[in-house]
CSV table of C-alpha atoms and ligand atoms in Angstrom, one decimal:
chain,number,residue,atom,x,y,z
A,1,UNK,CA,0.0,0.0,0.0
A,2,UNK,CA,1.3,3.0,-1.4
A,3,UNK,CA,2.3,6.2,0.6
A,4,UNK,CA,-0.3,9.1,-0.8
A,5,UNK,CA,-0.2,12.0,1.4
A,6,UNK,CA,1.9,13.7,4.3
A,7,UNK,CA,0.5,16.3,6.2
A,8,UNK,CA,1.9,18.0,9.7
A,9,UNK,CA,0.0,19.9,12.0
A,10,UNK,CA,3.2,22.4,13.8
A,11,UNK,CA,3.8,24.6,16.7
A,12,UNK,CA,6.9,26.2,17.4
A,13,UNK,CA,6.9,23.6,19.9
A,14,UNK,CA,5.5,20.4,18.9
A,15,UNK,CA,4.7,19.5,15.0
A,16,UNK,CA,2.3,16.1,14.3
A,17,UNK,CA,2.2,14.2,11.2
A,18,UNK,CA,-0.5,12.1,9.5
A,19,UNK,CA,0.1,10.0,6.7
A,20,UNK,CA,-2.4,9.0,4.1
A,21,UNK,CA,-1.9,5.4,2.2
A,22,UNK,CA,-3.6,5.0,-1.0
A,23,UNK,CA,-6.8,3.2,0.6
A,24,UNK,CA,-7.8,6.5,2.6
A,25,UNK,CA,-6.2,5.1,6.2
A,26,UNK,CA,-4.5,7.4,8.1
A,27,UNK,CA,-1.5,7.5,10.6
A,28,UNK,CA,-0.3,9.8,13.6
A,29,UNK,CA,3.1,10.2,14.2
A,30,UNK,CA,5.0,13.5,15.8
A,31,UNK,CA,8.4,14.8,15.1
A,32,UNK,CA,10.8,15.9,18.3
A,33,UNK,CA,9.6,18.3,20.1
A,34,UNK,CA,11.9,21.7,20.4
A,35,UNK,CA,12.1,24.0,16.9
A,36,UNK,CA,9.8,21.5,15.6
A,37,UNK,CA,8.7,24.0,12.8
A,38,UNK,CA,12.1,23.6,11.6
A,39,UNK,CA,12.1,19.6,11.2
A,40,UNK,CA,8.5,19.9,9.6
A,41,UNK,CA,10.1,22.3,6.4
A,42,UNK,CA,13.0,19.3,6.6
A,43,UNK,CA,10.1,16.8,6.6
A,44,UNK,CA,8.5,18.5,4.0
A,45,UNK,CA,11.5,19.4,1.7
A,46,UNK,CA,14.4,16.7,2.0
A,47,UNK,CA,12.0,13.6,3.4
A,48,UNK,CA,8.4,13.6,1.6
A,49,UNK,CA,10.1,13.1,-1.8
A,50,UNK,CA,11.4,10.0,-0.8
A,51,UNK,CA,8.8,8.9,1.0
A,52,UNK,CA,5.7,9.6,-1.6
A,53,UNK,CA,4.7,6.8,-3.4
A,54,UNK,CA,6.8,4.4,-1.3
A,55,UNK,CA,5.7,1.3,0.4
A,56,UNK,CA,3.9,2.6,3.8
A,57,UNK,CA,4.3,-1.0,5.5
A,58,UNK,CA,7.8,-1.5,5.1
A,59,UNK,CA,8.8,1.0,7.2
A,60,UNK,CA,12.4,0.0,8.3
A,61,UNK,CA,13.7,0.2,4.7
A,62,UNK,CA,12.6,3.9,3.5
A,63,UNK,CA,13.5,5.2,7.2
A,64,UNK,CA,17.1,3.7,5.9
A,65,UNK,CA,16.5,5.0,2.3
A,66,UNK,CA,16.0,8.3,3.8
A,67,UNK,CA,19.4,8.8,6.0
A,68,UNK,CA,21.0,7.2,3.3
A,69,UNK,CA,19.6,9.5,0.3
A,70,UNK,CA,20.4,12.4,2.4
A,71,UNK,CA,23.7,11.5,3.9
A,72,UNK,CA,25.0,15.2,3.3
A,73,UNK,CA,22.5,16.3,6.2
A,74,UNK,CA,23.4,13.7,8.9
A,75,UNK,CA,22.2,13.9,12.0
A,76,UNK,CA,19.3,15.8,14.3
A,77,UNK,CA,17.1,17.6,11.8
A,78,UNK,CA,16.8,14.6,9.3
A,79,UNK,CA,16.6,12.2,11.7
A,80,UNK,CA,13.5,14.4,13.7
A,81,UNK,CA,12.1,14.6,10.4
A,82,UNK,CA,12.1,11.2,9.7
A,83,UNK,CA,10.9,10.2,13.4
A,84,UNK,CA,7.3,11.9,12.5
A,85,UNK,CA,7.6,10.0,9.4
A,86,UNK,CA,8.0,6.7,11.1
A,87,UNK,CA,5.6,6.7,13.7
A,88,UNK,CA,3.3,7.9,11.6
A,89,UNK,CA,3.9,4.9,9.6
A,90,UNK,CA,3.6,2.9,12.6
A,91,UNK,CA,0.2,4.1,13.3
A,92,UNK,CA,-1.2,3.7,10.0
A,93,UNK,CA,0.3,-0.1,10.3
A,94,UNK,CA,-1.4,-0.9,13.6
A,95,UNK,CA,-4.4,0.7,12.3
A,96,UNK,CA,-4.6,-1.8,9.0
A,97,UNK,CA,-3.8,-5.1,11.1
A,98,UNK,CA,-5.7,-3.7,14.3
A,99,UNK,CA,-2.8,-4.3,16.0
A,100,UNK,CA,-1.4,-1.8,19.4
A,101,UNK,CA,2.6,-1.1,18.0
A,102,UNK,CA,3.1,-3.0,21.1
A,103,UNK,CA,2.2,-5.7,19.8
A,104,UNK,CA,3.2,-5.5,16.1
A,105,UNK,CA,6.7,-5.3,17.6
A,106,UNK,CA,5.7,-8.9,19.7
A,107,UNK,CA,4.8,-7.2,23.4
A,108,UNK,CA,1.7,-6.9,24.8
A,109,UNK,CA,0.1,-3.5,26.0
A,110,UNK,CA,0.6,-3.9,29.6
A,111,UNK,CA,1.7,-1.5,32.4
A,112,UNK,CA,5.0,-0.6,32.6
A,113,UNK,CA,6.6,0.9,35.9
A,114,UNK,CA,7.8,4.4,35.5
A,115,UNK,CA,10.7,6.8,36.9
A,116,UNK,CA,9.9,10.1,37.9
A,117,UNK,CA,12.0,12.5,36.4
A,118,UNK,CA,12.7,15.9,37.3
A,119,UNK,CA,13.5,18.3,35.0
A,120,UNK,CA,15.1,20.6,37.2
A,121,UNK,CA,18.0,22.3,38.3
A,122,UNK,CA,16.4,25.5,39.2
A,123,UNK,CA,14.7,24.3,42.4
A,124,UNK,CA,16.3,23.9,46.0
A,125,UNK,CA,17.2,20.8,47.5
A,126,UNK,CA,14.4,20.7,49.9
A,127,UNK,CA,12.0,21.9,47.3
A,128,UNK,CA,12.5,18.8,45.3
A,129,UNK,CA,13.0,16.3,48.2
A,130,UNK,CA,9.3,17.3,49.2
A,131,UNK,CA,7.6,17.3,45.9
A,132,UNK,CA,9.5,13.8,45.1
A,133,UNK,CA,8.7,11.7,48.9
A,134,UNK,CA,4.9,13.1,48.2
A,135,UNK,CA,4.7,11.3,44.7
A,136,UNK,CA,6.5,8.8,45.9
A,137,UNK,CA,3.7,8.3,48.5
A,138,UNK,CA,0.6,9.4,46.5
A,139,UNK,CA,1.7,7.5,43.4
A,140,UNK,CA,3.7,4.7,44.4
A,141,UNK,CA,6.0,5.5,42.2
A,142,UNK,CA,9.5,3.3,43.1
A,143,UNK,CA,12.5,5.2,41.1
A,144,UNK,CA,13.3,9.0,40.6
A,145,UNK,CA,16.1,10.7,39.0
A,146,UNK,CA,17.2,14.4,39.6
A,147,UNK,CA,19.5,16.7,38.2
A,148,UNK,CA,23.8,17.3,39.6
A,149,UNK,CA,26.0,19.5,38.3
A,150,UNK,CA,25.5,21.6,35.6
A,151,UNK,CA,24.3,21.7,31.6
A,152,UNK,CA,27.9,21.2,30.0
A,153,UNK,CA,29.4,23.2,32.4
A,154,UNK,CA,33.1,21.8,32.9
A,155,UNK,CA,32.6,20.9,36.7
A,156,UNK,CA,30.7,24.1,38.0
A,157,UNK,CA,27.9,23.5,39.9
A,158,UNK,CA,24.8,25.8,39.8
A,159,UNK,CA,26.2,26.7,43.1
A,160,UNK,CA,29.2,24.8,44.9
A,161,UNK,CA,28.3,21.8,46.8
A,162,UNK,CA,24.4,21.9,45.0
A,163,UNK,CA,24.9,18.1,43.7
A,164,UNK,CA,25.6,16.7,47.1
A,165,UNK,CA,22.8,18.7,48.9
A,166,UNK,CA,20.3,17.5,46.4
A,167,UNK,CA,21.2,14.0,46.3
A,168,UNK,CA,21.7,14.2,50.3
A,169,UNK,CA,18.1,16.1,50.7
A,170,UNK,CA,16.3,13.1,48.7
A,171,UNK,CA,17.7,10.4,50.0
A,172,UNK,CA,16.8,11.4,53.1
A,173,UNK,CA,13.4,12.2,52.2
A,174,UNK,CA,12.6,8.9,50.3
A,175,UNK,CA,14.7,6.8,52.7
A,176,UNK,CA,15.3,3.0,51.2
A,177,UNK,CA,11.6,3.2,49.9
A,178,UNK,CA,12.5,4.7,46.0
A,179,UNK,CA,15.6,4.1,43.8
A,180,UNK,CA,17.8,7.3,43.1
A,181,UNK,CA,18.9,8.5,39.8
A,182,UNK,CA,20.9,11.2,38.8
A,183,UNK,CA,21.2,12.9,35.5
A,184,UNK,CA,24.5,15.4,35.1
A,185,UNK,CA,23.7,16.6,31.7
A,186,UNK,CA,26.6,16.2,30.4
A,187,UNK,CA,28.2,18.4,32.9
A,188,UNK,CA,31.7,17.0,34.3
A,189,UNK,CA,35.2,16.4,33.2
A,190,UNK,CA,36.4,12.5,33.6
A,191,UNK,CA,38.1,13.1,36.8
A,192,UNK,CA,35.3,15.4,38.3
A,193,UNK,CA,32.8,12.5,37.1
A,194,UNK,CA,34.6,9.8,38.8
A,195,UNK,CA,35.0,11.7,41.9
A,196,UNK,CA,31.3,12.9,42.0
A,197,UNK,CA,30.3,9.1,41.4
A,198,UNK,CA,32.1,8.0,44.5
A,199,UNK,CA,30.1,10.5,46.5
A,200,UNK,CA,27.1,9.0,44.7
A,201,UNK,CA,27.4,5.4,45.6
A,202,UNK,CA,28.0,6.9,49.4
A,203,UNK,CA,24.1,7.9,48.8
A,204,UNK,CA,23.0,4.7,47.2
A,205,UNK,CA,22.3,6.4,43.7
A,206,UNK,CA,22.0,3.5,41.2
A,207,UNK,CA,21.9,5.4,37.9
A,208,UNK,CA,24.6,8.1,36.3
A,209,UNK,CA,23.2,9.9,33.6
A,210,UNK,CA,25.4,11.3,31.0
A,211,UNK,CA,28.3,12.3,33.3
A,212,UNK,CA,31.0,13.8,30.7
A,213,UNK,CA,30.3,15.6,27.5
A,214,UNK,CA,28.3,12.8,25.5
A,215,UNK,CA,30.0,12.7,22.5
A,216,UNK,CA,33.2,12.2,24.5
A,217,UNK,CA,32.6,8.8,24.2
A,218,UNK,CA,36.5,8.0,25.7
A,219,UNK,CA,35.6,10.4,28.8
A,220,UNK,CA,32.5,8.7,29.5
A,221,UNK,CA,33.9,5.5,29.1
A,222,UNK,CA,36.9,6.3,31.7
A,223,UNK,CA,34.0,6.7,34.3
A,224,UNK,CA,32.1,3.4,33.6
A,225,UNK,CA,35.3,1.8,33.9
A,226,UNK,CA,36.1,3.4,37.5
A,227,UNK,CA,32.7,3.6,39.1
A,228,UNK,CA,30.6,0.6,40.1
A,229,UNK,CA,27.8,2.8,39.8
A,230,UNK,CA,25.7,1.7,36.0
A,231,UNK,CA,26.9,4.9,34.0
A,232,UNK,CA,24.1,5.6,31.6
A,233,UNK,CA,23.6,7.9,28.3
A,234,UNK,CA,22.8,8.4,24.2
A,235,UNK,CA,20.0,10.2,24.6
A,236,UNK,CA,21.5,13.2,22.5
A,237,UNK,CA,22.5,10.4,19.5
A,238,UNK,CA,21.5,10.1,16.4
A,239,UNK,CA,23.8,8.0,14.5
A,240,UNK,CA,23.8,4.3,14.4
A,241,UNK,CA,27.2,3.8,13.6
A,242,UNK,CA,28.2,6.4,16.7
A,243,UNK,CA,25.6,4.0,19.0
A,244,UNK,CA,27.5,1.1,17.8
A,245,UNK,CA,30.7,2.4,19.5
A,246,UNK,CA,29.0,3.8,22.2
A,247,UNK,CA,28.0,-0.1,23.0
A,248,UNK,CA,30.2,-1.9,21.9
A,249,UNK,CA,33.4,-0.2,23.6
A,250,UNK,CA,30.8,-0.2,27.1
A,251,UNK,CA,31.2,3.6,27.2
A,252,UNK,CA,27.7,3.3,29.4
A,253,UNK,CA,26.1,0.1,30.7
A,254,UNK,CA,22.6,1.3,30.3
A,255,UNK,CA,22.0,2.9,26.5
A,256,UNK,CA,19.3,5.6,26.7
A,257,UNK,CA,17.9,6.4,22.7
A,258,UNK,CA,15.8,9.2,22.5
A,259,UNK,CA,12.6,7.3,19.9
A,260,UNK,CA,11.8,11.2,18.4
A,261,UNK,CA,15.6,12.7,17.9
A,262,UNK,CA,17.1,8.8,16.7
A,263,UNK,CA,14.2,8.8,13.9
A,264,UNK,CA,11.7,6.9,14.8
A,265,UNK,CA,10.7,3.3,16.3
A,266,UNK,CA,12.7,1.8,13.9
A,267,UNK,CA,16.3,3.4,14.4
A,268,UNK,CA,15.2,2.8,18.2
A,269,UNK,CA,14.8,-0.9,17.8
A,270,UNK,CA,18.1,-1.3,16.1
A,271,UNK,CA,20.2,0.4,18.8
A,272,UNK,CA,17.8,-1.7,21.5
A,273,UNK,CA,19.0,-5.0,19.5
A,274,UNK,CA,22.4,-4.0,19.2
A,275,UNK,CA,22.2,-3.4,23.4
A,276,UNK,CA,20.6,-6.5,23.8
A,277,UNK,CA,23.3,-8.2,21.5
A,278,UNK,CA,26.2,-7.4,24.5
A,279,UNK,CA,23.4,-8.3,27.4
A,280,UNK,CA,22.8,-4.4,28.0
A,281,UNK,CA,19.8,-2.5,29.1
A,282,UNK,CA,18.0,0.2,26.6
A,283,UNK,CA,15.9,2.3,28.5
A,284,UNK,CA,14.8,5.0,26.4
A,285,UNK,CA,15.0,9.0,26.8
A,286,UNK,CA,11.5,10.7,27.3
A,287,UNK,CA,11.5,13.9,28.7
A,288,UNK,CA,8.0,15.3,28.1
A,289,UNK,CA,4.2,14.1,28.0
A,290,UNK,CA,4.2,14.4,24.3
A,291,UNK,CA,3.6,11.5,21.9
A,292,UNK,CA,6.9,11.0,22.7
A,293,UNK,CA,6.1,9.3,26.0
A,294,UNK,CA,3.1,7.1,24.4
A,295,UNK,CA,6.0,5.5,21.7
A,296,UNK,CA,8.3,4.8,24.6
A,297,UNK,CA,5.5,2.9,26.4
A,298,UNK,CA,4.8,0.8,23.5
A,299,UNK,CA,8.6,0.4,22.6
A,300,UNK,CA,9.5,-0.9,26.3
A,301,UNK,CA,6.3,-3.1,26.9
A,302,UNK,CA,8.0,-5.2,23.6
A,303,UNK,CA,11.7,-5.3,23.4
A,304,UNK,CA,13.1,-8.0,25.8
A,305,UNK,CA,15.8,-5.4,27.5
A,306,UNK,CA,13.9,-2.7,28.4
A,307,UNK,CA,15.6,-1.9,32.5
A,308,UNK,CA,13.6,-2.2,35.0
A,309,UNK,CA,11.8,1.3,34.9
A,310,UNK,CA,10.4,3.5,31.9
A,311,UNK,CA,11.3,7.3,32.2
A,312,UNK,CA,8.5,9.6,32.7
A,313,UNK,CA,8.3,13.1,33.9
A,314,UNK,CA,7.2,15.0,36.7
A,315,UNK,CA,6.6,18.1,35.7
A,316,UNK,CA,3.5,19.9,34.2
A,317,UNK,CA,4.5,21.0,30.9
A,318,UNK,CA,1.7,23.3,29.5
A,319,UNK,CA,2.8,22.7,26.1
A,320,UNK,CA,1.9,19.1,25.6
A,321,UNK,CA,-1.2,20.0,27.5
A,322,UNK,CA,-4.2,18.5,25.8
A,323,UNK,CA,-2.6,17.1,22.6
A,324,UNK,CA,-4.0,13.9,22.9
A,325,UNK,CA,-7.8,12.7,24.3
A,326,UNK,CA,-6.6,10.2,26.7
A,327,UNK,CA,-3.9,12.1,29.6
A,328,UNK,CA,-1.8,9.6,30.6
A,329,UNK,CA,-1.8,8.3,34.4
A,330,UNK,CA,0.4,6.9,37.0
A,331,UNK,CA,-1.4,4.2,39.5
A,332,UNK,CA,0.8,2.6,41.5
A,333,UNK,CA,3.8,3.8,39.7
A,334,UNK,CA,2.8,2.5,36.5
A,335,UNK,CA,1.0,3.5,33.4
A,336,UNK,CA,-1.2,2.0,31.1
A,337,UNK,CA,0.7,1.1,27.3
A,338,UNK,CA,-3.0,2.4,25.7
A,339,UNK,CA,-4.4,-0.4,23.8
A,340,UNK,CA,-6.3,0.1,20.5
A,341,UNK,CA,-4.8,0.2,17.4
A,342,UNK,CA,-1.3,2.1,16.3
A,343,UNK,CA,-0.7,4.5,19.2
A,344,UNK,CA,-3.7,3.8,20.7
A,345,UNK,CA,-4.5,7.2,21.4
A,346,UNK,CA,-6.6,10.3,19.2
A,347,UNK,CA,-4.7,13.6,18.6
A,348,UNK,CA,-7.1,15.9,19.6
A,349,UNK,CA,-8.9,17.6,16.8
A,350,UNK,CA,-8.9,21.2,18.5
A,351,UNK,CA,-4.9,20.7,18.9
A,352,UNK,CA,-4.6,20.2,15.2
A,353,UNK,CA,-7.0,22.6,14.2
A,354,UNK,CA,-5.0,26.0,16.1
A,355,UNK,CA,-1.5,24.5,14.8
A,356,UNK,CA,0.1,25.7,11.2
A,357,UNK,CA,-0.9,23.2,8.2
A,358,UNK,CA,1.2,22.3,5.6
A,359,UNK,CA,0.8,19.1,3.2
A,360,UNK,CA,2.9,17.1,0.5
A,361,UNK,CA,1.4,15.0,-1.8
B,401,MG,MG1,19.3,12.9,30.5
């Protein structure tokens, strides 16, 4: 079934694709969020011409077709374009075999257990021990992750000594009831990284998120070797052959693919596979309630490697408010994988109808 028609649906934010095959069925997908009105023009310009007319169920092969053809442009904007492109496709291929993706990829649409994850840095220690021991109590929810150091900052702290307070301040909070994470964005030199992970372990943290600057694979490497702590990252990744390194030289232990900025579900999968090939968790990046989060859901409810808990955040972002009809919700620290068809979910109509319209067919 032929590929007819590609339309997004873009905010400055957020842009949403639907895909048209020949027979009249339609797909939702959504590109990365963040300048997404830039990666629709990129969907429409350098992506659509490949994709028109193409196969719409054999989605692997013109996701590859489409890196490939446009290997002078490597990297984010292609492969966000390409990641509306793809789980559109995925919808529109659930929707034909009424089939959840969950289950087109062999899992089942269960509920998977989440981690709550802050977002931020800009909030005092006690401030975000409270706000994480009362969701921890009112929603059961077993594992959290905050933010150390600082966004690529080269070992400065958003104020000297911050990463210990906050660590310190939640742990005392959540006792041994919840499972710490941190996330350093990035943030440290090698020696700084290894040092700081020492004082981790001292606070039971069980999780090191992108320590060094993540494509200094050889820093962040030196730290997995020296810590006993699981160093974790990828999330900012987007080629193949770079997560290919990334696993096979164990520069982290748990690989963290980001489903909207790798391109799609299926570049996803193969850097899950190529995890699962050395016996090493992918637990995937997903920062923000977006359609984003409902992929993720369906991606770790079927591959067999997915760590024990599914990111998921705790903060109230206004601008994935009421893009889809059915809000997401944590019970008992888990959430629902939603179970129809494709995504299982509707874009809602008002969303679509106040965001900018552009089509190629
Ligand atoms: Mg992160």
């Amino acid at each position: 079934m032929k590929i007819k028609r590609i339309e997004t649906f873009t905010t400055r934010q957020l842009s949403v694709v639907r895909v048209t095959s020949e027979d009249g069925l339609q797909g939702y997908g959504q590109i990365a969020p963040y300048h997404a009105n830039i990666s629709a023009l990129v969907l429409h310009q350098q992506v659509a011409p490949h994709a028109l007319g193409a196969d719409a169920n054999d989605i692997e092969a013109l996701v590859e077709k489409v890196v490939r053809e446009e290997h002078k442009f490597p990297g984010s904007y292609i492969c966000r374009a390409v990641g509306g492109l793809d789980t559109a496709l995925w919808d529109l291929k659930g929707k034909r075999l009424g089939k959840s993706v969950s289950e087109l990829l062999g899992g089942t649409p269960g509920k998977v257990k989440i981690y709550g994850s802050s977002m931020k840095r800009n909030i005092s220690p006690a401030a975000e021990a409270e706000r994480i021991q009362r969701l921890m109590e009112t929603q059961g929810i077993e594992a959290f992750k905050i933010r150390i150091a600082n966004n690529f900052a080269n070992d400065v702290d958003v104020y000297p000594g911050r990463s210990e307070e906050v660590v310190r301040a939640v742990r005392k909070a959540i006792g041994n009831r919840a499972e710490l994470f941190v996330d350093a964005n990035s943030g440290l030199t090698p020696a700084k990284a290894i040092e700081t992970g020492k004082m981790l372990a001292e606070y039971g943290v069980c999780h090191f998120e992108e320590p060094c600057p993540y494509m200094e694979l050889e820093w962040t490497k030196q730290v997995a070797d020296a810590l006993d702590i699981p160093v974790t990252g990828g999330e900012q990744d987007t080629d193949l052959a770079q997560f290919r390194r990334m696993i096979l030289m164990r520069a982290v232990d748990i690989v963290q693919p980001d489903i909207c900025y790798v391109g799609g579900i299926s570049r996803a999968l193969e850097v899950a596979k190529m995890a699962e090939a050395v016996g090493m968790p992918c637990m995937p990046h997903a920062a923000n309630l977006s359609m984003l989060t409902v992929f993720t859901m369906h991606m770790v409810s079927a591959i067999p490697n997915p760590g024990k808990y599914m990111e998921f955040t705790i903060e109230d972002d206004a601008w994935t408010n009421g893009l889809f009809t059915e809000p997401l919700k944590v019970e008992d620290g888990q959430v629902q994988v939603p179970q129809g068809p494709g995504w299982g979910i509707t874009v809602n109509p008002e969303w679509l109808e106040k965001a900018e319209y552009q089509i190629s067919e």
